[in-house]
Short mmCIF file of C-alpha atoms and ligand atoms in Angstrom, two decimals:
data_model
loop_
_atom_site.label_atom_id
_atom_site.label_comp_id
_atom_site.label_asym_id
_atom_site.label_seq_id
_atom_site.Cartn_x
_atom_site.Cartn_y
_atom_site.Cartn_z
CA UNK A 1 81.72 119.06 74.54
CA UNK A 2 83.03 122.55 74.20
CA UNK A 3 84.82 123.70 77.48
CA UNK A 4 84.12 127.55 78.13
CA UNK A 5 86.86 129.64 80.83
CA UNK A 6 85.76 132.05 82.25
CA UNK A 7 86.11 134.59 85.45
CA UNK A 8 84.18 132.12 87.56
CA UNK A 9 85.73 129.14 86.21
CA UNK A 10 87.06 126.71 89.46
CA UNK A 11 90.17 124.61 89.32
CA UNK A 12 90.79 121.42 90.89
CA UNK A 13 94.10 119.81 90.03
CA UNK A 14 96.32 116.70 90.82
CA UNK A 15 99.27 116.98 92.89
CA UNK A 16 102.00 114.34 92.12
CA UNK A 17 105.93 114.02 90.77
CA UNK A 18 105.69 112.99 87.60
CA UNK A 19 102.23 112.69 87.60
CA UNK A 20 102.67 113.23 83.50
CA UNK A 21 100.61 109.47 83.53
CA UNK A 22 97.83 110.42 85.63
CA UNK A 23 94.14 109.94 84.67
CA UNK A 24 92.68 111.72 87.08
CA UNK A 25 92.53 115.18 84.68
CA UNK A 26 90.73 113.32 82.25
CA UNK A 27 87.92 111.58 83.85
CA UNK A 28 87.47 114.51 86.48
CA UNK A 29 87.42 117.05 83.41
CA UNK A 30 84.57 114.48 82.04
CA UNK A 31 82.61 114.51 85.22
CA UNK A 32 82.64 118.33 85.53
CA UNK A 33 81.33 118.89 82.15
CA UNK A 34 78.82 116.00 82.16
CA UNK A 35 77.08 117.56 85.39
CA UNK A 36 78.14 121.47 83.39
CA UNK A 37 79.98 122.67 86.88
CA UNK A 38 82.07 125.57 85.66
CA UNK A 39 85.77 123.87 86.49
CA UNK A 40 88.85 122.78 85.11
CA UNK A 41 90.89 119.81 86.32
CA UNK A 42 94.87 120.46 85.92
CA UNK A 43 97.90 118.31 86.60
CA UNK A 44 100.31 119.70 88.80
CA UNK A 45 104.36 118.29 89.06
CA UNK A 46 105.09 119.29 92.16
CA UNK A 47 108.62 118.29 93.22
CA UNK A 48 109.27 116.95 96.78
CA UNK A 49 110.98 119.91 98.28
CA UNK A 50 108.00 122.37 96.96
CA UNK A 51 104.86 120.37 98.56
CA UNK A 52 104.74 122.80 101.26
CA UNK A 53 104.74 125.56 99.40
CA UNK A 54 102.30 123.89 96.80
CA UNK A 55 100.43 123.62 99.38
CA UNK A 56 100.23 126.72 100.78
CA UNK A 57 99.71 127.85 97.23
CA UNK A 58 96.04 126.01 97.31
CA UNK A 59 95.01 128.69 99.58
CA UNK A 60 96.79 131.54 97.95
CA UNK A 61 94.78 130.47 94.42
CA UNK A 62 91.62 129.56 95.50
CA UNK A 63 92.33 126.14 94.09
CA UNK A 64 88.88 124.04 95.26
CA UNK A 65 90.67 120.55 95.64
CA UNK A 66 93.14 118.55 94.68
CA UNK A 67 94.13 115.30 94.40
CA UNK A 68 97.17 114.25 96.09
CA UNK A 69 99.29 111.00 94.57
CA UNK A 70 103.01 109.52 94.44
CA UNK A 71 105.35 110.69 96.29
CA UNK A 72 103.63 113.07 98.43
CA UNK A 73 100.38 111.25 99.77
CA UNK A 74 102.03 110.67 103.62
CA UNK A 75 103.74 113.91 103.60
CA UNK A 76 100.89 115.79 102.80
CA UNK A 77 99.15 115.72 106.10
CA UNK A 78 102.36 117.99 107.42
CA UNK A 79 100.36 120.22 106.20
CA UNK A 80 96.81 120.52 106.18
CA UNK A 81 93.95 121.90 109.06
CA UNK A 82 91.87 118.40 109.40
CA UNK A 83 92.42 115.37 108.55
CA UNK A 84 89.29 112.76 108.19
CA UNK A 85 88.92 109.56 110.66
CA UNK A 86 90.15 107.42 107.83
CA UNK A 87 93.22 109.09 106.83
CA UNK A 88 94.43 108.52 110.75
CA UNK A 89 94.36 104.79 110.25
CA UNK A 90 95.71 104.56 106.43
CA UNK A 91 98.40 107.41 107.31
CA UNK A 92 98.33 108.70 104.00
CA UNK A 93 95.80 111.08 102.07
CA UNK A 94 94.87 111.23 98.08
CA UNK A 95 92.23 114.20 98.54
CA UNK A 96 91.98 117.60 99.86
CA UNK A 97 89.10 119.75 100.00
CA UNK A 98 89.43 123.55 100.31
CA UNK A 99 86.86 125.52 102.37
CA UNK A 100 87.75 129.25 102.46
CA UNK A 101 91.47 128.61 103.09
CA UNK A 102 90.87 125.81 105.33
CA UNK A 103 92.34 122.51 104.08
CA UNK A 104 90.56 119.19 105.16
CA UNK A 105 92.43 115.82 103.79
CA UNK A 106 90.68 112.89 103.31
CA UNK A 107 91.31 108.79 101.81
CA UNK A 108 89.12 107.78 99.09
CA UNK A 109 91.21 104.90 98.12
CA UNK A 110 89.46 102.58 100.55
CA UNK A 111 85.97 103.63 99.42
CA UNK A 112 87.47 103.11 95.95
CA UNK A 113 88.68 99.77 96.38
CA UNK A 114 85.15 98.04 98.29
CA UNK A 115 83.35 99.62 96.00
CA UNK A 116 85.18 98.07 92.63
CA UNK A 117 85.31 94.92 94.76
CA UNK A 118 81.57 94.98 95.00
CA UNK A 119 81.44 94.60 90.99
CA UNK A 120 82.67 91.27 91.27
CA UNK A 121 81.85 89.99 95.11
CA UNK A 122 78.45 90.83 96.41
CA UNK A 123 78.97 89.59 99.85
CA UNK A 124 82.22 90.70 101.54
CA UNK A 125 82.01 90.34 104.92
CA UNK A 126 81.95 86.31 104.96
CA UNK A 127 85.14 85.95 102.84
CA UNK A 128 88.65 85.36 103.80
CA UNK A 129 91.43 87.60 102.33
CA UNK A 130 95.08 86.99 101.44
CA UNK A 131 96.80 91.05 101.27
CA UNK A 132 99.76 91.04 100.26
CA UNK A 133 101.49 94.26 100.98
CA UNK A 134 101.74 96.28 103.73
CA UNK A 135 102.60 99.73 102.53
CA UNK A 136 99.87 102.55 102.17
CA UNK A 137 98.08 101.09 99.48
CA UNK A 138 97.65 97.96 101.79
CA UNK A 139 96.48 100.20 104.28
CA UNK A 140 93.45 101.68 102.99
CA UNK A 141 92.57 98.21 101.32
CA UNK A 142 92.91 96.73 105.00
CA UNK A 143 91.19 98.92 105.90
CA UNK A 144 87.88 99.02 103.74
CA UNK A 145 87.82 95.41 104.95
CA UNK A 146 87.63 95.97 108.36
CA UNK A 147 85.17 98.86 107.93
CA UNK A 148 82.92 95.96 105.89
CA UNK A 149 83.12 93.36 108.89
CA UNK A 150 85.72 91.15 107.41
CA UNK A 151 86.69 88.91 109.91
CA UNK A 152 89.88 87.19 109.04
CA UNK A 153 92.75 88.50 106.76
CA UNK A 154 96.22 86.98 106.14
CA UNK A 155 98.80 89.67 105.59
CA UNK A 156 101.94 88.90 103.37
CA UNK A 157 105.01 91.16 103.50
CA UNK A 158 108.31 90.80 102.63
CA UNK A 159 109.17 93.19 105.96
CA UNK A 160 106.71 91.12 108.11
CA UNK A 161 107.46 93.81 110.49
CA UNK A 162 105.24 96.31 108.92
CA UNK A 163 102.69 93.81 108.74
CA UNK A 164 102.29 94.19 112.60
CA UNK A 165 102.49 97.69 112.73
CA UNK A 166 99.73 97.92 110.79
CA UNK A 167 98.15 95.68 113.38
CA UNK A 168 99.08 97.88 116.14
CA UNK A 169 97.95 101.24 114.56
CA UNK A 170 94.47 99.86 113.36
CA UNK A 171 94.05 98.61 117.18
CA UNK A 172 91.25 101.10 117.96
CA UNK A 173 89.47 100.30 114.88
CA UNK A 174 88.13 97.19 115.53
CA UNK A 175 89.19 95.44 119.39
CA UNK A 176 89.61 91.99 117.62
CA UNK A 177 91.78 93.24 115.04
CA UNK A 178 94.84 90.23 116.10
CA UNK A 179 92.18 87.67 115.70
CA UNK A 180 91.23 88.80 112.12
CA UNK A 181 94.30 89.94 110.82
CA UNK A 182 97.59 87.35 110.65
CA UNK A 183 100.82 88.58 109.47
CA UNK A 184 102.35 85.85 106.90
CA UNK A 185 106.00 85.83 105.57
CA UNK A 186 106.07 86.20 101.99
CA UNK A 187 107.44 82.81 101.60
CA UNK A 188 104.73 81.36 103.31
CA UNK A 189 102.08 82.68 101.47
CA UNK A 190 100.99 79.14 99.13
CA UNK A 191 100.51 77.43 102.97
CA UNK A 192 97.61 80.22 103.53
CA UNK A 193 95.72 79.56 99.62
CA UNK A 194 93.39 76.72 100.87
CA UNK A 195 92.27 79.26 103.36
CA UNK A 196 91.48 82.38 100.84
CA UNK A 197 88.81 83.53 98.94
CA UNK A 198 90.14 86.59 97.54
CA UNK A 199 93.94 87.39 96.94
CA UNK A 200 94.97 90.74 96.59
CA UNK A 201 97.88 92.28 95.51
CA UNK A 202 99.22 95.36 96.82
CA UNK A 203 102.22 95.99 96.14
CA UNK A 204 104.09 97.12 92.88
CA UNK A 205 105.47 93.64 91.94
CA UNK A 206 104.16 92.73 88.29
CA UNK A 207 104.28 96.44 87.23
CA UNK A 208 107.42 95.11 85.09
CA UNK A 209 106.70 92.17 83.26
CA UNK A 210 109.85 90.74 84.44
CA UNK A 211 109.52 91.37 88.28
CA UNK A 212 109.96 88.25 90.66
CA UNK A 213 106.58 86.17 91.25
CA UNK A 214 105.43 86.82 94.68
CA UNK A 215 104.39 82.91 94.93
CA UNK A 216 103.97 80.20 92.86
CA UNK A 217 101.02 81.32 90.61
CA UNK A 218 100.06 77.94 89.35
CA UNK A 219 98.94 77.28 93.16
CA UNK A 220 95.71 79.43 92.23
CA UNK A 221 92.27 77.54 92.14
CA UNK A 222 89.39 78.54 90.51
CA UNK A 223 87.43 79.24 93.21
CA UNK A 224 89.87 82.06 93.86
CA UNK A 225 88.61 85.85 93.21
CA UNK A 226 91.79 87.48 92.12
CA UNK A 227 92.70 91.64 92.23
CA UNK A 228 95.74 93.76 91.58
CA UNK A 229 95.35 96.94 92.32
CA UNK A 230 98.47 97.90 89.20
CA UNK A 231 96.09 98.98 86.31
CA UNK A 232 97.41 96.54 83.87
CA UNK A 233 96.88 92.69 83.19
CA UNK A 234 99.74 91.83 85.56
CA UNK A 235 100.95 88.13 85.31
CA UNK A 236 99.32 87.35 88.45
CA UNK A 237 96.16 88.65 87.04
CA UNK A 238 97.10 86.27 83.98
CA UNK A 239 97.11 83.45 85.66
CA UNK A 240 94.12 84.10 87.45
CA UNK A 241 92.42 84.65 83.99
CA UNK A 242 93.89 81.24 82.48
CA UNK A 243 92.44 79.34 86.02
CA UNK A 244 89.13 80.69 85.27
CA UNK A 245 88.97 82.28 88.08
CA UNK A 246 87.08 86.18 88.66
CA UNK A 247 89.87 88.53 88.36
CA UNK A 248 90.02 92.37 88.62
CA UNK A 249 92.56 95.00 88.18
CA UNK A 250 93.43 98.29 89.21
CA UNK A 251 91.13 100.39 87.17
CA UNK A 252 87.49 100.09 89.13
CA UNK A 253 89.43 101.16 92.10
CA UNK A 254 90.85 104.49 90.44
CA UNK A 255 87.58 105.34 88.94
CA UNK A 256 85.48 104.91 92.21
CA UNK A 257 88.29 106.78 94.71
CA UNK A 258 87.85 109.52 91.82
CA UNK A 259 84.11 109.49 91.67
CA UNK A 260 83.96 109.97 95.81
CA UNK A 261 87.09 112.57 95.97
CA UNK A 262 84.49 114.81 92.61
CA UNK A 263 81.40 113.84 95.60
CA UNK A 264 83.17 115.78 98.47
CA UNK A 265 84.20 118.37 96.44
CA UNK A 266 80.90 119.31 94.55
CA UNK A 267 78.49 117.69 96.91
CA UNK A 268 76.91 116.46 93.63
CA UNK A 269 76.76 112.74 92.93
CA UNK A 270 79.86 111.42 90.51
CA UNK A 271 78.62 110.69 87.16
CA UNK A 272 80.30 107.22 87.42
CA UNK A 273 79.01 105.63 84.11
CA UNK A 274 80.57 108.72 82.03
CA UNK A 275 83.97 108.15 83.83
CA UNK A 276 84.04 104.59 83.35
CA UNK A 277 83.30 105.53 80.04
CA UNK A 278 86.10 108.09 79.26
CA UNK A 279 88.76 105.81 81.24
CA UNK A 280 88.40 102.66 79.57
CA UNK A 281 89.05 104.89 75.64
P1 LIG B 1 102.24 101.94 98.26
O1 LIG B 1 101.94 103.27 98.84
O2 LIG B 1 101.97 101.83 96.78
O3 LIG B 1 101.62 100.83 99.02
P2 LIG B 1 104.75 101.50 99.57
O4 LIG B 1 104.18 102.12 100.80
O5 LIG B 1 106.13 101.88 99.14
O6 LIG B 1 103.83 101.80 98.32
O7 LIG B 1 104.66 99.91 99.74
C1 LIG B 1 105.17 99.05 98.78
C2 LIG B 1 104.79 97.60 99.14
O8 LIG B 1 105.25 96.75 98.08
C3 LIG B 1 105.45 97.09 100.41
O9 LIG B 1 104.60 96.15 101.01
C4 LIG B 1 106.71 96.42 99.87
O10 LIG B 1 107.27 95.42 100.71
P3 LIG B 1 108.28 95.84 101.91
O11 LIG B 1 107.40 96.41 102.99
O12 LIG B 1 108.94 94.59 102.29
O13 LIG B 1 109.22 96.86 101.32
C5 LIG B 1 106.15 95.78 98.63
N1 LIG B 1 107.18 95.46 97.64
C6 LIG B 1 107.81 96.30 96.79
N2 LIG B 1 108.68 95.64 96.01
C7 LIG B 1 108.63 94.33 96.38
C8 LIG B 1 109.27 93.13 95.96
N3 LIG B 1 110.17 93.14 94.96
N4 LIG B 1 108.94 91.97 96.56
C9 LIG B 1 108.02 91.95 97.54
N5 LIG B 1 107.37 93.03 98.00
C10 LIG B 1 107.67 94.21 97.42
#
C-alpha cells in the first residue's frame, strides 16, 4: 500500500537506545494504513542523557504517542503529567499518549502478555505459575495474573530480595497477595515443578544460546505450558517443544501490548490479524 505525507500527516514513534531492532515501526505502520489513519510510525534513538529533553520534545512536535522501550521505560515516568493505575504497580511504562501537550503514560505489556497467554490457556485463573524473574518485565506479567484472579504464584530470582519487594509494592492490589505469591531461590526452583502449571520466563537468560540454564530443563513434564517472553526459540522453549508440552514465545506478547498501545492512541480497534500478519514475514 502506497503511503501518502502530507500537512496533516500524525507521527507516532518509538523511543528506545538502540532501538535499531525494534518491530514496533513496522507493525504499527501496518495497522495505520490497514484502518487508512493519516500517520507515520518512526524509530527514535534516544540516548539516556537526552530522554528528558526527548521528552519534552513530544510536546514541542505534536508527536501523538510513542512507545517507550529499553533503557528508558522506568525513567520515563520522571517525566510525564499522569501516569495510569497499572504503571504504579509495574513501575515502568512502554506507552505514552499525548493530549494537547499533556502526557499520560500507561503499561500495555501486562494486557499484552494475558492476552497471548489466552491463545494457548483458556482458563487462567485456576492455574499455578512458576515466574521466574523479578525485574520489570516480571512485573507487569505478575501483574496481569493477579488482575486475572490467579491465586498462587512461585517467584524465582536470583536476588530473592526483589522478589519480596515486589510483594510489598503490589500489597494494595490484592490483600492476599503473601498467600498467592512465594518468593523461591533460583536454586530451588525444580522443588516447586510438581506444583506448576505454567512456567514462565522472564528474564533475559537464553537470549544467548550459550547463557547458563536457569534449572535443570529435563525436569519439565508434559503437562507443563511453557512461555518465554525473549522472541526467539530459547533452549528452554526447546525443551519444552521436545517434552511435548504447549510452549509460547515472546512474539504474541509484543503484538498484543502493540495492538492496545495503537487502541489508546486512535480509539479505533487494532487490526490484530494484519499485525500478526506483517510480524511473523
Ligand atoms: P526487564 O525489564 O527485562 O525485566 P530487568 O529489570 O533488568 O529487565 O530484570 C532482569 C531480570 O533477569 C532479573 O530478574 C534478573 O535477576 P536479578 O534480579 O537477580 O538481577 C534476571 N537475570 C538476568 N541475568 C540473569 C542470570 N544470568 N541468571 C539469573 N537471572 C538473571
Amino acid at each position: 500500500m502506497k503511503l501518502f505525507i502530507n500537512g496533516k500527516t500524525e507521527v507516532y514513534g518509538i523511543f528506545g537506545y538502540p532501538v535499531k531492532h525494534s518491530k514496533s515501526p513496522v507493525f504499527q505502520t501496518a495497522a495505520f494504513q490497514h484502518l487508512k489513519i493519516n500517520a507515520v510510525y518512526l524509530p527514535f534513538t534516544v540516548k539516556p542523557e537526552d530522554l528528558e529533553r526527548a521528552v519534552y520534545g513530544i510536546r514541542a512536535l505534536s508527536i501523538k504517542g510513542v512507545n517507550i522501550t529499553v533503557p528508558h521505560k522506568e525513567e520515563v515516568l520522571k517525566y510525564v503529567n499522569e501516569v495510569s493505575e497499572e504503571v504504579k504497580y509495574i513501575g515502568a511504562a512502554n506507552t505514552i499518549k499525548n493530549v494537547d501537550g499533556y502526557l499520560k503514560a500507561y503499561n500495555t505489556d501486562a494486557y499484552g502478555f494475558i492476552e497471548g497467554l489466552r491463545e494457548i490457556l483458556a482458563q487462567i485463573h485456576n492455574k499455578r505459575f512458576l515466574v521466574i524473574g523479578a525485574g520489570g518485565a516480571s512485573r507487569a506479567v505478575l501483574y496481569g495474573l493477579i488482575k486475572e484472579g490467579v491465586q498462587k504464584i512461585y517467584l524465582a530470582n536470583r536476588t530473592l530480595k526483589k522478589a519480596h519487594e515486589i510483594i510489598q509494592d503490589f500489597s494494595n492490589l490484592n490483600r492476599f497477595i503473601k498467600d498467592i505469591i512465594v518468593p523461591v531461590p533460583l536454586n530451588d526452583i525444580e522443588t516447586f515443578l510438581k506444583d506448576v502449571d505454567v512456567i514462565i520466563n522472564t528474564t533475559s537468560v537464553g537470549l544467548n544460546d550459550k547463557d547458563k540454564p536457569l534449572f535443570d530443563y529435563d525436569k519439565i513434564e508434559k503437562r507443563h505450558i511453557v512461555i518465554d517472553i525473549i522472541y526467539k526459540k530459547t533452549a528452554l522453549l526447546k525443551k519444552a517443544e521436545e517434552k511435548g508440552c504447549l510452549w509460547q514465545d515472546g512474539l504474541p506478547m509484543l503484538l498484543y501490548q502493540g495492538a492496545k498501545a495503537f487502541e489508546i492512541w486512535t480509539g479505533k480497534k487494532a487490526p490484530v490479524d494484519i499485525m500478526r500478519e506483517i510480524l511473523l514475514k
